[in-house]
Short mmCIF file of C-alpha atoms in Angstrom, two decimals:
data_model
loop_
_atom_site.label_atom_id
_atom_site.label_comp_id
_atom_site.label_asym_id
_atom_site.label_seq_id
_atom_site.Cartn_x
_atom_site.Cartn_y
_atom_site.Cartn_z
CA MET X 1 -1.37 -12.51 22.81
CA PHE X 2 0.57 -9.28 23.60
CA GLU X 3 1.98 -10.22 26.97
CA PRO X 4 5.41 -11.53 25.94
CA TRP X 5 6.23 -8.30 24.09
CA LEU X 6 4.79 -6.05 26.74
CA LYS X 7 7.10 -7.70 29.22
CA ARG X 8 10.14 -7.76 26.90
CA TRP X 9 9.99 -4.13 26.09
CA ALA X 10 8.48 -2.80 29.37
CA LEU X 11 5.34 -1.49 27.57
CA VAL X 12 2.09 -0.23 29.03
CA PRO X 13 -1.18 -0.73 27.06
CA ASP X 14 -2.65 2.62 25.91
CA GLY X 15 -5.79 1.73 24.02
CA GLU X 16 -7.95 -1.06 22.64
CA PRO X 17 -6.53 -3.77 20.44
CA ILE X 18 -6.93 -3.49 16.71
CA ILE X 19 -7.64 -6.82 14.88
CA THR X 20 -6.81 -7.20 11.17
CA PRO X 21 -6.77 -10.38 9.01
CA GLY X 22 -3.03 -10.70 9.26
CA SER X 23 -1.98 -9.06 12.57
CA ARG X 24 -2.94 -7.85 16.00
CA LEU X 25 -2.10 -4.35 17.13
CA LEU X 26 -2.11 -2.62 20.42
CA PRO X 27 -1.52 1.08 21.21
CA VAL X 28 1.12 1.18 23.95
CA ARG X 29 3.48 3.55 25.81
CA MET X 30 7.21 3.02 26.08
CA GLY X 31 7.88 5.23 29.04
CA GLU X 32 6.39 8.57 27.88
CA VAL X 33 6.61 7.69 24.19
CA PRO X 34 3.39 6.59 22.45
CA ALA X 35 4.01 3.57 20.26
CA MET X 36 2.22 0.73 18.47
CA LEU X 37 2.83 -2.92 19.12
CA LYS X 38 2.17 -5.18 16.15
CA VAL X 39 2.17 -8.94 16.30
CA ALA X 40 2.21 -10.63 12.83
CA MET X 41 -0.14 -13.64 12.42
CA ASP X 42 0.83 -14.79 8.97
CA ALA X 43 4.01 -15.04 6.83
CA GLU X 44 3.27 -11.88 4.68
CA GLU X 45 2.94 -9.72 7.80
CA LYS X 46 6.16 -11.13 9.23
CA PHE X 47 8.04 -10.25 6.05
CA GLY X 48 6.37 -6.80 6.12
CA ASN X 49 7.76 -6.30 9.57
CA LEU X 50 11.27 -6.97 8.14
CA LEU X 51 10.69 -4.39 5.47
CA MET X 52 9.59 -1.81 8.02
CA THR X 53 12.83 -2.37 9.84
CA TRP X 54 14.82 -2.05 6.60
CA TRP X 55 13.29 1.37 5.74
CA ASP X 56 14.60 2.59 9.13
CA GLY X 57 12.09 5.34 9.56
CA GLU X 58 12.75 7.01 6.24
CA GLY X 59 9.34 7.40 4.61
CA ALA X 60 7.88 4.80 6.99
CA ALA X 61 7.05 4.64 10.68
CA GLN X 62 10.20 4.30 12.79
CA VAL X 63 10.75 0.85 14.21
CA PHE X 64 11.85 0.94 17.89
CA ALA X 65 12.29 -2.80 18.34
CA HIS X 66 11.71 -6.08 16.43
CA HIS X 67 11.75 -9.59 17.86
CA GLY X 68 10.10 -12.70 16.46
CA ASP X 69 6.65 -11.84 15.28
CA GLY X 70 6.53 -8.66 17.31
CA LEU X 71 7.28 -5.18 15.97
CA LEU X 72 7.27 -2.03 18.10
CA MET X 73 6.98 1.21 16.08
CA GLU X 74 6.12 4.85 16.51
CA ARG X 75 2.44 5.65 16.65
CA ALA X 76 0.72 8.09 14.38
CA MET X 77 -0.65 10.85 16.61
CA GLY X 78 -1.64 13.46 14.01
CA ARG X 79 -5.28 14.09 13.35
CA ARG X 80 -5.21 14.48 9.58
CA SER X 81 -6.60 11.76 7.39
CA LEU X 82 -5.87 11.39 3.65
CA MET X 83 -9.25 9.69 3.13
CA ASN X 84 -11.05 12.67 4.68
CA MET X 85 -9.04 15.03 2.60
CA ALA X 86 -9.82 13.11 -0.59
CA LEU X 87 -13.56 13.25 0.14
CA ASN X 88 -13.62 16.79 1.32
CA GLY X 89 -12.26 19.04 -1.42
CA GLN X 90 -8.52 18.19 -0.96
CA ASP X 91 -8.23 15.24 -3.36
CA ASP X 92 -5.35 16.73 -5.36
CA GLU X 93 -3.37 17.50 -2.18
CA ALA X 94 -4.02 13.99 -0.77
CA SER X 95 -2.66 12.43 -3.99
CA GLN X 96 0.40 14.67 -3.93
CA ILE X 97 1.11 13.75 -0.32
CA MET X 98 0.85 10.03 -1.14
CA CYS X 99 3.14 10.44 -4.14
CA ALA X 100 5.78 12.24 -1.94
CA ALA X 101 5.59 9.47 0.65
CA VAL X 102 5.98 6.72 -1.94
CA ALA X 103 8.94 8.50 -3.52
CA ARG X 104 10.72 8.51 -0.12
CA LEU X 105 10.18 4.75 0.17
CA HIS X 106 11.50 4.11 -3.35
CA ALA X 107 14.80 6.02 -2.68
CA PRO X 108 17.91 3.75 -2.80
CA ARG X 109 19.18 2.27 0.40
CA LEU X 110 22.69 1.00 1.26
CA SER X 111 21.51 -1.88 3.47
CA PRO X 112 21.16 -5.42 2.02
CA LEU X 113 17.65 -6.11 0.78
CA PRO X 114 15.24 -8.01 2.93
CA PRO X 115 13.48 -11.13 1.45
CA LEU X 116 11.35 -9.98 -1.46
CA VAL X 117 9.05 -11.46 -4.07
CA PRO X 118 9.22 -10.41 -7.83
CA LEU X 119 6.15 -8.48 -8.81
CA ALA X 120 5.32 -10.95 -11.57
CA GLN X 121 4.50 -13.64 -9.06
CA TRP X 122 1.73 -11.55 -7.72
CA PHE X 123 -0.24 -11.84 -10.98
CA THR X 124 -1.08 -15.51 -10.62
CA SER X 125 -4.56 -14.69 -9.57
CA LEU X 126 -5.08 -12.55 -12.68
CA HIS X 127 -4.03 -15.40 -14.92
CA LEU X 128 -6.70 -17.55 -13.35
CA ALA X 129 -9.40 -14.91 -13.56
CA ALA X 130 -8.53 -14.19 -17.16
CA ALA X 131 -8.78 -17.88 -18.10
CA GLN X 132 -12.18 -18.16 -16.38
CA HIS X 133 -13.81 -14.86 -17.17
CA GLY X 134 -11.99 -13.29 -20.16
CA GLY X 135 -13.08 -9.72 -20.95
CA LEU X 136 -11.43 -7.00 -18.88
CA TYR X 137 -9.42 -9.61 -16.90
CA SER X 138 -7.81 -10.75 -20.15
CA LEU X 139 -7.15 -7.12 -21.23
CA SER X 140 -5.61 -6.37 -17.81
CA LEU X 141 -3.44 -9.50 -17.97
CA ALA X 142 -2.13 -8.70 -21.44
CA THR X 143 -1.25 -5.18 -20.24
CA ALA X 144 0.43 -6.53 -17.14
CA GLU X 145 2.45 -9.03 -19.13
CA ALA X 146 3.72 -6.31 -21.42
CA LEU X 147 4.73 -4.12 -18.53
CA LEU X 148 6.37 -6.94 -16.56
CA ALA X 149 8.39 -7.95 -19.70
CA SER X 150 10.04 -4.54 -19.88
CA PRO X 151 10.19 -3.12 -16.29
CA GLN X 152 11.42 0.41 -15.73
CA ASP X 153 12.83 1.96 -12.47
CA VAL X 154 12.68 -1.24 -10.43
CA VAL X 155 12.54 -0.55 -6.69
CA VAL X 156 11.46 -2.04 -3.37
CA LEU X 157 7.73 -1.59 -3.48
CA HIS X 158 5.26 -0.98 -0.62
CA GLY X 159 2.68 -3.16 -2.43
CA ASP X 160 -0.37 -1.87 -0.70
CA ILE X 161 -0.40 1.90 -1.01
CA HIS X 162 -3.77 3.53 -0.21
CA HIS X 163 -5.20 6.44 1.73
CA ASP X 164 -5.28 4.57 5.05
CA ASN X 165 -1.81 3.16 4.90
CA ILE X 166 -0.15 6.60 4.95
CA LEU X 167 -0.71 8.26 8.24
CA ASP X 168 -0.16 11.65 9.90
CA PHE X 169 2.84 11.42 12.22
CA GLY X 170 2.73 15.04 13.26
CA PRO X 171 6.21 16.66 13.15
CA ARG X 172 7.57 13.63 11.24
CA GLY X 173 5.10 14.16 8.46
CA TRP X 174 3.19 11.51 6.42
CA LEU X 175 4.65 8.04 6.78
CA VAL X 176 3.61 4.58 5.60
CA ILE X 177 2.66 1.47 7.50
CA ASP X 178 1.74 -2.14 6.62
CA PRO X 179 3.98 -2.94 3.54
CA LYS X 180 4.13 -6.22 1.58
CA ARG X 181 7.38 -7.81 0.40
CA VAL X 182 7.62 -7.18 -3.35
CA ILE X 183 10.04 -5.72 -5.82
CA GLY X 184 9.19 -4.32 -9.21
CA GLU X 185 8.55 -1.22 -11.29
CA ARG X 186 7.73 1.83 -9.19
CA GLY X 187 4.67 2.66 -11.26
CA PHE X 188 2.87 -0.26 -9.53
CA ASP X 189 2.70 1.56 -6.19
CA TYR X 190 1.23 4.72 -7.82
CA ALA X 191 -1.40 2.71 -9.68
CA ASN X 192 -2.35 1.12 -6.41
CA LEU X 193 -3.38 4.47 -4.83
CA LEU X 194 -5.63 5.19 -7.80
CA CYS X 195 -7.52 1.95 -7.43
CA ASN X 196 -8.36 2.19 -3.66
CA PRO X 197 -11.60 0.15 -3.28
CA GLU X 198 -12.32 1.90 0.05
CA LEU X 199 -12.54 5.28 -1.65
CA PRO X 200 -16.11 5.97 -2.75
CA THR X 201 -15.07 8.27 -5.58
CA ALA X 202 -12.48 5.87 -7.14
CA THR X 203 -14.86 5.01 -10.01
CA ASP X 204 -15.98 8.60 -10.81
CA PRO X 205 -14.77 9.23 -14.41
CA LEU X 206 -14.05 12.98 -13.90
CA ARG X 207 -12.23 12.35 -10.67
CA PHE X 208 -10.28 9.49 -12.17
CA ALA X 209 -9.13 11.55 -15.16
CA ARG X 210 -8.12 14.41 -12.85
CA GLN X 211 -6.15 12.20 -10.50
CA ILE X 212 -4.28 10.48 -13.34
CA LYS X 213 -3.03 13.88 -14.30
CA VAL X 214 -2.16 14.88 -10.71
CA VAL X 215 -0.40 11.61 -9.95
CA ALA X 216 1.54 11.42 -13.19
CA LYS X 217 2.93 14.92 -12.57
CA ALA X 218 3.61 14.40 -8.85
CA ALA X 219 5.32 11.05 -9.43
CA GLY X 220 7.17 11.96 -12.55
CA LEU X 221 5.48 9.19 -14.53
CA GLU X 222 4.51 9.05 -18.17
CA ARG X 223 0.75 9.26 -18.33
CA ARG X 224 0.25 6.32 -20.61
CA ARG X 225 2.44 3.98 -18.57
CA LEU X 226 0.62 5.06 -15.42
CA LEU X 227 -2.72 4.20 -17.08
CA GLN X 228 -1.35 0.82 -18.13
CA TRP X 229 -0.32 0.08 -14.53
CA VAL X 230 -3.75 1.08 -13.34
CA LEU X 231 -5.38 -1.22 -15.79
CA ALA X 232 -3.06 -4.05 -14.77
CA PHE X 233 -3.47 -3.49 -11.02
CA ALA X 234 -7.29 -2.98 -11.13
CA GLY X 235 -7.64 -6.31 -12.91
CA LEU X 236 -5.44 -8.04 -10.34
CA SER X 237 -7.33 -6.40 -7.46
CA ALA X 238 -10.60 -7.62 -8.95
CA ALA X 239 -9.19 -11.06 -9.27
CA TRP X 240 -8.26 -11.05 -5.60
CA PHE X 241 -11.70 -9.98 -4.63
CA LEU X 242 -13.14 -12.81 -6.69
CA GLU X 243 -11.09 -15.26 -4.75
CA ASP X 244 -12.51 -13.80 -1.53
CA ASP X 245 -16.09 -14.12 -2.94
CA ALA X 246 -16.42 -10.31 -2.89
CA SER X 247 -18.04 -9.94 -6.29
CA LEU X 248 -19.26 -6.40 -5.66
CA ALA X 249 -15.78 -5.16 -4.77
CA ALA X 250 -14.48 -6.99 -7.80
CA GLU X 251 -16.98 -5.19 -10.03
CA GLY X 252 -15.81 -1.81 -8.61
CA GLN X 253 -12.20 -2.60 -9.53
CA LEU X 254 -13.27 -3.61 -12.98
CA GLN X 255 -14.93 -0.21 -13.40
CA VAL X 256 -11.52 1.37 -12.61
CA ALA X 257 -9.92 -0.96 -15.17
CA LYS X 258 -12.52 0.11 -17.74
CA LEU X 259 -11.80 3.83 -17.02
CA ALA X 260 -8.07 3.19 -17.60
CA ALA X 261 -8.72 1.18 -20.78
CA SER X 262 -10.98 3.93 -22.20
CA MET X 263 -8.36 6.58 -21.55
CA LEU X 264 -5.71 4.41 -23.23
CA GLU X 265 -7.89 4.09 -26.32
CA ALA X 266 -8.63 7.83 -26.56
#
């Protein structure tokens, strides 16, 4: 699996492989430099590799080399974890760090854009879920359609911002990994971080209300529009979980959607 790239870039394995649904990763050393070798296994990961290259280390991990399905990038060596911070009394700080990292990604670039997908295309699954189940799915869809019809601040999005996709790179600070290829309103990325299904406290009403305030301020977003994006994204995320037969995870995302809807009604 990794041998062609190990040979091409004169790399030495430096840890156990990491297997994800869309890629295979291997900690390596490039001389004395710790790095991460990523081999994309599907089209989305391949396009994500192009986006990492396009960011050129500004807000994202620095890419050292890219060839075919292989990507060689700097490895996060810091010990801090945003998930640990969020669960251990530093939730506000974790959200502020994520907002700052996202803002760096959204900054204009002079380079020609890589291949991207319009954000509206991502909502196909929500259309299907709304037709089949109605309820919060339909409300999320209506909200999404209104947002997509009048986009504001269109940027190249990360598409999958959450606590474990922004890592501690020591002196280089907090940088992102594992992007998708999508372009749309910047509020989508900030809504994503509020819906993280891996965060046990994501559905806590008091925590949710607090983080809406924190994120809106840190990101410079209007509170109501951020809530609308959370409602839209939470419904979409739930629809994706339904497609994966993960009904419990879908229900968790619908709880987030309900929190956003309730705050919008207040």
